[in-house]
XYZ file of C-alpha atoms in Angstrom:
436
model
C -5.790 -16.079 -22.898
C -3.190 -14.685 -20.561
C -3.798 -11.671 -18.260
C -1.253 -9.705 -20.344
C -3.054 -10.367 -23.622
C -6.423 -9.528 -21.980
C -5.087 -6.168 -20.781
C -3.568 -5.473 -24.215
C -6.936 -6.228 -25.824
C -8.672 -3.839 -23.440
C -6.217 -1.052 -24.259
C -6.696 -1.570 -28.000
C -10.526 -1.498 -27.652
C -10.383 1.775 -25.752
C -7.916 3.341 -28.199
C -10.389 2.703 -31.046
C -13.212 4.155 -29.014
C -11.475 7.475 -28.270
C -10.567 7.953 -31.928
C -14.260 8.371 -32.762
C -15.316 10.697 -29.922
C -18.845 11.460 -31.171
C -21.750 9.017 -31.420
C -25.541 8.815 -31.816
C -27.810 7.330 -29.178
C -31.263 6.170 -30.313
C -34.097 5.408 -27.906
C -36.943 3.852 -29.929
C -39.727 1.476 -28.978
C -43.478 1.281 -28.581
C -43.344 4.058 -25.987
C -42.878 6.451 -28.937
C -46.651 6.048 -29.571
C -47.399 7.657 -26.188
C -45.218 10.614 -27.236
C -45.298 12.116 -23.758
C -43.136 12.328 -20.681
C -45.121 10.198 -18.212
C -45.270 10.678 -14.474
C -41.531 10.915 -13.935
C -40.614 13.046 -16.861
C -39.069 10.310 -19.104
C -40.994 9.221 -22.173
C -39.346 5.726 -22.306
C -40.309 5.203 -18.645
C -43.958 6.014 -19.226
C -45.166 2.547 -18.274
C -43.510 2.949 -14.849
C -44.237 6.674 -14.532
C -47.982 6.230 -15.105
C -48.023 2.858 -13.302
C -49.620 1.003 -16.187
C -50.530 -2.670 -16.163
C -49.490 -4.898 -19.105
C -53.078 -4.649 -20.362
C -53.057 -0.854 -20.316
C -49.677 -0.725 -22.080
C -50.766 -3.260 -24.696
C -52.416 -0.608 -26.910
C -48.979 0.730 -27.887
C -47.892 -2.782 -28.924
C -51.086 -3.316 -30.918
C -50.736 -0.087 -32.892
C -46.943 0.060 -33.449
C -46.488 0.414 -37.246
C -43.580 2.675 -38.213
C -44.588 3.157 -41.862
C -41.994 5.933 -42.420
C -39.072 4.022 -40.961
C -35.988 4.543 -43.147
C -32.826 3.516 -41.292
C -30.715 4.559 -44.323
C -31.965 8.177 -43.738
C -31.106 7.921 -40.050
C -27.588 6.670 -40.842
C -27.091 9.424 -43.403
C -28.082 12.108 -40.875
C -25.698 10.681 -38.273
C -22.886 10.606 -40.786
C -23.511 14.204 -41.874
C -23.554 15.269 -38.210
C -20.004 13.975 -37.852
C -20.939 10.932 -35.717
C -18.754 7.881 -36.055
C -20.771 5.284 -34.098
C -24.373 4.664 -33.060
C -26.098 2.838 -30.218
C -29.778 1.789 -30.447
C -32.115 0.407 -27.821
C -32.656 -3.247 -28.767
C -34.885 -3.553 -25.698
C -35.708 -0.916 -23.046
C -37.089 -1.506 -19.542
C -40.608 -2.160 -20.849
C -39.284 -5.408 -22.388
C -40.287 -4.753 -26.019
C -37.746 -6.067 -28.527
C -36.915 -4.473 -31.853
C -35.551 -7.756 -33.256
C -37.112 -11.174 -33.925
C -36.052 -12.761 -30.646
C -36.752 -16.472 -30.419
C -37.263 -16.205 -26.630
C -40.378 -14.014 -26.583
C -43.412 -12.921 -28.572
C -43.094 -9.386 -27.209
C -41.263 -8.144 -30.302
C -41.606 -6.069 -33.409
C -42.397 -9.015 -35.644
C -45.648 -9.563 -33.703
C -46.777 -5.926 -33.985
C -48.397 -4.391 -37.140
C -44.820 -3.566 -38.177
C -44.446 -7.343 -38.828
C -40.707 -7.356 -39.319
C -37.285 -7.256 -37.653
C -36.527 -3.538 -37.241
C -33.003 -4.040 -35.952
C -31.439 -5.792 -38.919
C -32.022 -3.081 -41.527
C -30.719 -0.546 -38.982
C -27.460 -2.472 -38.559
C -27.075 -2.807 -42.332
C -27.767 0.877 -42.994
C -25.379 2.178 -40.389
C -22.644 -0.243 -41.455
C -23.084 0.964 -45.038
C -22.379 4.530 -43.889
C -19.233 3.313 -42.103
C -20.500 3.858 -38.550
C -19.627 1.432 -35.775
C -22.541 -0.538 -34.362
C -23.695 -0.433 -30.740
C -26.531 -2.244 -28.956
C -28.219 -0.873 -25.826
C -29.968 -3.615 -23.903
C -31.885 -3.259 -20.717
C -31.026 -5.495 -17.791
C -34.529 -4.719 -16.493
C -37.734 -6.177 -17.996
C -41.151 -5.101 -16.660
C -42.956 -7.431 -19.057
C -41.235 -10.677 -18.227
C -43.311 -12.874 -15.901
C -40.299 -13.892 -13.816
C -38.769 -10.433 -13.279
C -39.253 -9.697 -9.534
C -41.383 -6.672 -8.724
C -39.466 -3.843 -7.123
C -39.854 -0.082 -6.498
C -39.363 0.777 -10.228
C -41.876 -1.762 -11.503
C -45.010 -0.163 -13.044
C -47.341 -2.089 -10.657
C -45.303 -1.434 -7.571
C -48.325 0.138 -5.768
C -50.753 -2.641 -6.694
C -50.670 -4.700 -3.546
C -52.653 -7.632 -4.952
C -50.278 -7.803 -7.968
C -47.273 -7.675 -5.648
C -48.682 -10.523 -3.521
C -49.386 -12.621 -6.604
C -45.813 -12.064 -7.826
C -44.059 -13.263 -4.669
C -42.910 -16.528 -6.284
C -41.197 -15.043 -9.300
C -37.892 -16.741 -10.061
C -34.998 -14.358 -10.805
C -32.884 -17.295 -12.031
C -35.336 -17.970 -14.851
C -35.261 -14.310 -15.817
C -31.448 -14.308 -15.812
C -31.423 -17.192 -18.285
C -33.721 -15.170 -20.520
C -31.561 -12.090 -20.181
C -28.373 -13.985 -21.062
C -30.130 -15.794 -23.925
C -31.250 -12.528 -25.513
C -27.763 -11.039 -25.222
C -26.423 -14.198 -26.897
C -28.937 -13.709 -29.747
C -27.829 -10.108 -30.319
C -24.150 -10.981 -30.291
C -24.423 -13.942 -32.627
C -27.057 -12.805 -35.114
C -25.805 -9.439 -36.413
C -22.124 -9.796 -37.212
C -19.489 -7.740 -35.439
C -20.969 -5.537 -32.670
C -18.621 -2.792 -31.545
C -20.347 -1.633 -28.363
C -22.684 -3.251 -25.826
C -24.431 -0.709 -23.643
C -26.172 -2.593 -20.773
C -28.497 -0.607 -18.463
C -28.731 -0.555 -15.415
C -27.859 -1.814 -11.953
C -29.289 -0.261 -8.756
C -28.145 -2.402 -5.798
C -28.274 0.505 -3.312
C -32.020 1.091 -3.733
C -34.169 -0.099 -0.822
C -37.941 0.383 -0.685
C -38.388 -1.585 2.526
C -40.619 -4.216 0.884
C -38.137 -4.662 -1.993
C -34.484 -4.027 -2.754
C -32.651 -2.982 -5.911
C -30.793 -5.314 -8.251
C -27.072 -5.428 -9.094
C -24.338 -7.475 -10.647
C -24.979 -10.544 -8.530
C -28.683 -10.551 -9.498
C -27.828 -10.454 -13.188
C -24.999 -12.980 -12.678
C -22.870 -10.250 -14.139
C -19.560 -12.071 -14.103
C -20.969 -14.954 -16.144
C -22.738 -12.523 -18.450
C -19.571 -10.516 -19.185
C -17.521 -13.686 -19.746
C -20.079 -14.760 -22.350
C -19.971 -11.347 -24.014
C -16.170 -11.396 -24.211
C -16.196 -14.941 -25.628
C -18.732 -14.154 -28.336
C -17.357 -10.736 -29.314
C -13.721 -10.370 -28.112
C -13.317 -6.913 -29.602
C -16.543 -5.457 -28.162
C -16.593 -2.394 -25.872
C -18.661 -2.836 -22.708
C -20.011 -0.063 -20.523
C -19.974 0.090 -16.722
C -23.604 -0.538 -15.775
C -23.305 -4.256 -15.116
C -20.537 -3.529 -12.641
C -18.049 -6.026 -14.047
C -14.961 -5.378 -16.191
C -16.057 -2.164 -17.925
C -14.214 -0.624 -20.884
C -15.759 2.803 -20.317
C -17.853 4.770 -17.807
C -21.116 6.590 -18.619
C -22.050 9.794 -16.776
C -25.637 10.549 -17.768
C -27.143 14.029 -18.391
C -24.210 15.866 -16.736
C -20.876 17.374 -17.730
C -18.005 16.235 -15.474
C -15.832 19.020 -14.103
C -12.686 17.101 -15.065
C -11.447 13.866 -16.602
C -13.530 11.115 -14.969
C -11.579 9.081 -12.420
C -12.226 5.851 -10.593
C -10.158 5.082 -7.498
C -7.995 8.071 -8.311
C -7.172 6.845 -11.873
C -8.289 8.383 -15.107
C -10.700 6.127 -17.034
C -12.219 6.006 -20.503
C -15.588 7.671 -20.379
C -18.549 8.740 -22.447
C -21.168 11.395 -21.493
C -24.634 10.634 -22.769
C -27.047 13.525 -23.307
C -30.506 14.161 -24.719
C -31.464 16.907 -27.142
C -34.410 18.020 -25.010
C -34.445 16.209 -21.670
C -36.242 13.085 -22.864
C -34.642 9.978 -24.251
C -37.757 8.581 -25.987
C -39.916 10.739 -28.269
C -41.771 13.411 -26.380
C -43.900 15.460 -28.758
C -44.627 18.427 -26.493
C -41.165 18.801 -24.907
C -39.865 22.248 -25.781
C -36.745 22.185 -23.646
C -34.359 21.891 -26.636
C -30.656 22.466 -26.291
C -29.321 24.793 -28.946
C -26.831 23.481 -31.489
C -24.303 26.007 -30.113
C -24.638 24.580 -26.622
C -24.299 21.028 -27.888
C -21.148 21.919 -29.814
C -19.753 23.475 -26.644
C -20.603 20.313 -24.734
C -18.811 18.208 -27.362
C -15.669 20.309 -27.080
C -15.882 20.396 -23.303
C -16.163 16.595 -23.234
C -13.215 15.954 -25.536
C -11.100 18.527 -23.661
C -11.586 16.329 -20.555
C -10.752 13.045 -22.309
C -14.292 11.865 -23.008
C -16.696 10.872 -25.761
C -20.115 12.353 -26.357
C -23.148 10.090 -27.116
C -25.989 12.407 -28.279
C -29.563 11.016 -28.235
C -32.452 11.200 -30.668
C -35.868 9.698 -29.893
C -37.571 8.878 -33.198
C -41.328 9.119 -33.649
C -43.621 6.062 -33.630
C -43.835 6.343 -37.423
C -40.062 5.934 -37.655
C -38.776 9.452 -38.325
C -36.459 11.822 -36.558
C -38.432 14.863 -35.414
C -37.807 17.911 -37.638
C -36.240 19.784 -34.725
C -33.821 16.926 -34.182
C -32.895 16.898 -37.779
C -32.182 20.643 -37.803
C -29.927 20.344 -34.756
C -27.966 17.461 -36.247
C -27.526 19.360 -39.532
C -26.192 22.424 -37.741
C -23.754 20.358 -35.699
C -22.686 18.683 -38.937
C -21.865 22.056 -40.515
C -19.484 22.813 -37.634
C -18.013 19.344 -37.591
C -17.242 19.481 -41.340
C -14.880 22.382 -40.688
C -13.548 21.581 -37.240
C -13.606 17.749 -36.800
C -9.801 17.739 -36.418
C -10.334 19.276 -33.023
C -12.535 16.273 -32.074
C -11.549 12.991 -33.700
C -8.621 11.360 -31.857
C -8.179 14.478 -29.704
C -8.070 14.568 -25.936
C -7.174 16.755 -23.007
C -4.232 19.042 -23.673
C -0.982 19.132 -21.817
C -1.564 22.851 -21.475
C -3.916 24.451 -18.949
C -6.552 26.515 -20.753
C -7.335 30.089 -19.738
C -10.549 30.682 -17.822
C -13.685 30.068 -19.914
C -11.730 28.316 -22.697
C -11.062 24.703 -23.647
C -8.004 23.121 -25.259
C -8.011 19.761 -27.099
C -4.906 18.113 -28.358
C -4.163 15.404 -30.929
C -0.667 13.939 -30.710
C 1.987 16.594 -30.551
C 0.893 18.547 -33.609
C -2.486 20.002 -32.730
C -3.504 22.028 -29.690
C -6.797 23.830 -29.906
C -8.501 26.626 -27.959
C -12.274 26.543 -28.053
C -14.498 29.614 -27.592
C -18.193 30.358 -28.346
C -19.447 29.892 -31.856
C -16.330 28.121 -33.066
C -16.919 29.136 -36.629
C -13.443 30.183 -37.762
C -9.995 28.560 -37.779
C -6.422 29.635 -38.267
C -3.443 27.325 -38.377
C 0.100 28.460 -37.722
C 3.065 26.172 -37.314
C 1.064 23.318 -35.744
C -1.151 25.649 -33.677
C -4.820 25.204 -34.400
C -7.162 27.771 -32.908
C -10.951 27.655 -32.919
C -12.801 30.929 -32.253
C -15.687 33.239 -32.953
C -14.301 36.683 -32.130
C -14.165 40.133 -33.716
C -11.486 40.845 -36.296
C -9.429 42.824 -33.850
C -8.715 39.734 -31.784
C -7.943 37.692 -34.869
C -5.487 40.309 -36.049
C -3.696 40.404 -32.666
C -3.366 36.603 -32.511
C -2.023 36.412 -36.069
C 0.384 39.246 -35.319
C 1.766 37.449 -32.301
C 2.068 34.158 -34.184
C 3.899 35.802 -37.081
C 6.176 37.776 -34.741
C 7.286 34.567 -33.001
C 7.550 32.732 -36.371
C 9.019 29.274 -36.118
C 9.115 29.449 -32.335
C 5.407 28.658 -32.239
C 4.451 24.980 -32.156
C 2.349 22.748 -29.911
C 5.173 21.955 -27.508
C 6.817 25.368 -27.570
C 7.184 27.348 -24.320
C 6.023 30.361 -26.321
C 2.714 28.877 -27.299
C 0.950 29.443 -24.035
C 2.251 33.016 -23.889
C 0.895 33.768 -27.329
C -2.519 32.385 -26.430
C -2.610 34.213 -23.097
C -1.639 37.546 -24.613
C -4.372 37.193 -27.178
C -6.944 36.199 -24.607
C -5.974 38.984 -22.285
C -6.265 41.456 -25.146
C -9.762 40.228 -25.841
C -10.664 40.204 -22.176
C -9.482 43.844 -21.854
C -11.787 45.100 -24.585
C -14.848 42.946 -23.851
C -14.726 43.043 -20.057
C -14.858 39.244 -19.809
C -13.567 36.132 -21.474
C -16.036 34.337 -23.721
C -16.523 30.612 -23.812
C -17.572 27.579 -21.916
C -18.731 27.881 -18.361
C -17.681 25.088 -16.037
C -21.257 24.177 -15.256
C -23.121 24.180 -18.547
C -26.846 24.987 -18.336
C -28.426 21.622 -19.115
């Protein structure tokens, strides 16, 4: 394959990605049985946060039996919420595998669940027309050859550290590559591979972090591209990424690398925890999440929104309610999201524009529950009738002069916003730094 054809393939992969704009992230594993945040505030990191040994963590493996697991229901909820792709944790840092890997016994088929939990998930989400993504951890705290470092659950156990001095990273790398090969050859077309994560800059004195060279990242990525040429790969291996992944933050502008705009995807939780955390009450409101979605698209990005299912295999009722509410908004306003991107126009303060081609420029304000379309202008708002009347009057007065590329468009929007600002004392909408 020539360099030119490789570059063309990368462009085509990214174009498909930005058409979808909104996806579902799922963090699910035996840590859902703990259902708490752990020592570092992350449920899926509980083994590390509470510094558990393999023996202490084994109870979650021994009792994992998701009797209410219904991936078709998960896929239906994602589809109703307006999501177009989904990414699930095939294996997180604890090393537990949702599929029937032939390279380990630390997998769902050896738990009371007794079955491959990944295959029915893939089939259900494909049936609903969603693209399929696999998250896979580069880290594995269960594997006997994974070198102990400052993130390892038994990092403070000096006797354990001493006994682990002879671990062979090369053997673990073969295991890592072998499992990725299984995932990319056993489940049909995979649209996204979300590898996580590299940390070469970490230094604990007695141990250093791990990066692309440790994972043999170049060889790994070459294998991925060979097995699934159309796949999208994230940036956390550090080699040939298709998109970048800011986590739990909203960038102030279109993400750039070396001064160039890049394809990017913000990933966010519903309540601060990726895995299921029963007592976490820090839930983001559906209104805030819709604002975050609009803000992300207005800066050229995708939003990957996470749900952590329970150990019995259900989405928490609060998660379901949030997704349903987002879905109600998306049903009416998805044209402002799918295939849209940053506008050529600069939005007024506390507003966001998204644009799709040359025929749709949008202004986004709080609530976003009403729409008016006039000569290619699409406006999203939640404002009193007086503002709506003024905007409509201006659009009608300018008649055919109003369209998405017209020099009169920005004036019409500005006049309307200034009118609203005059009567309310302030513009309403998205703040630059959203309260996460």
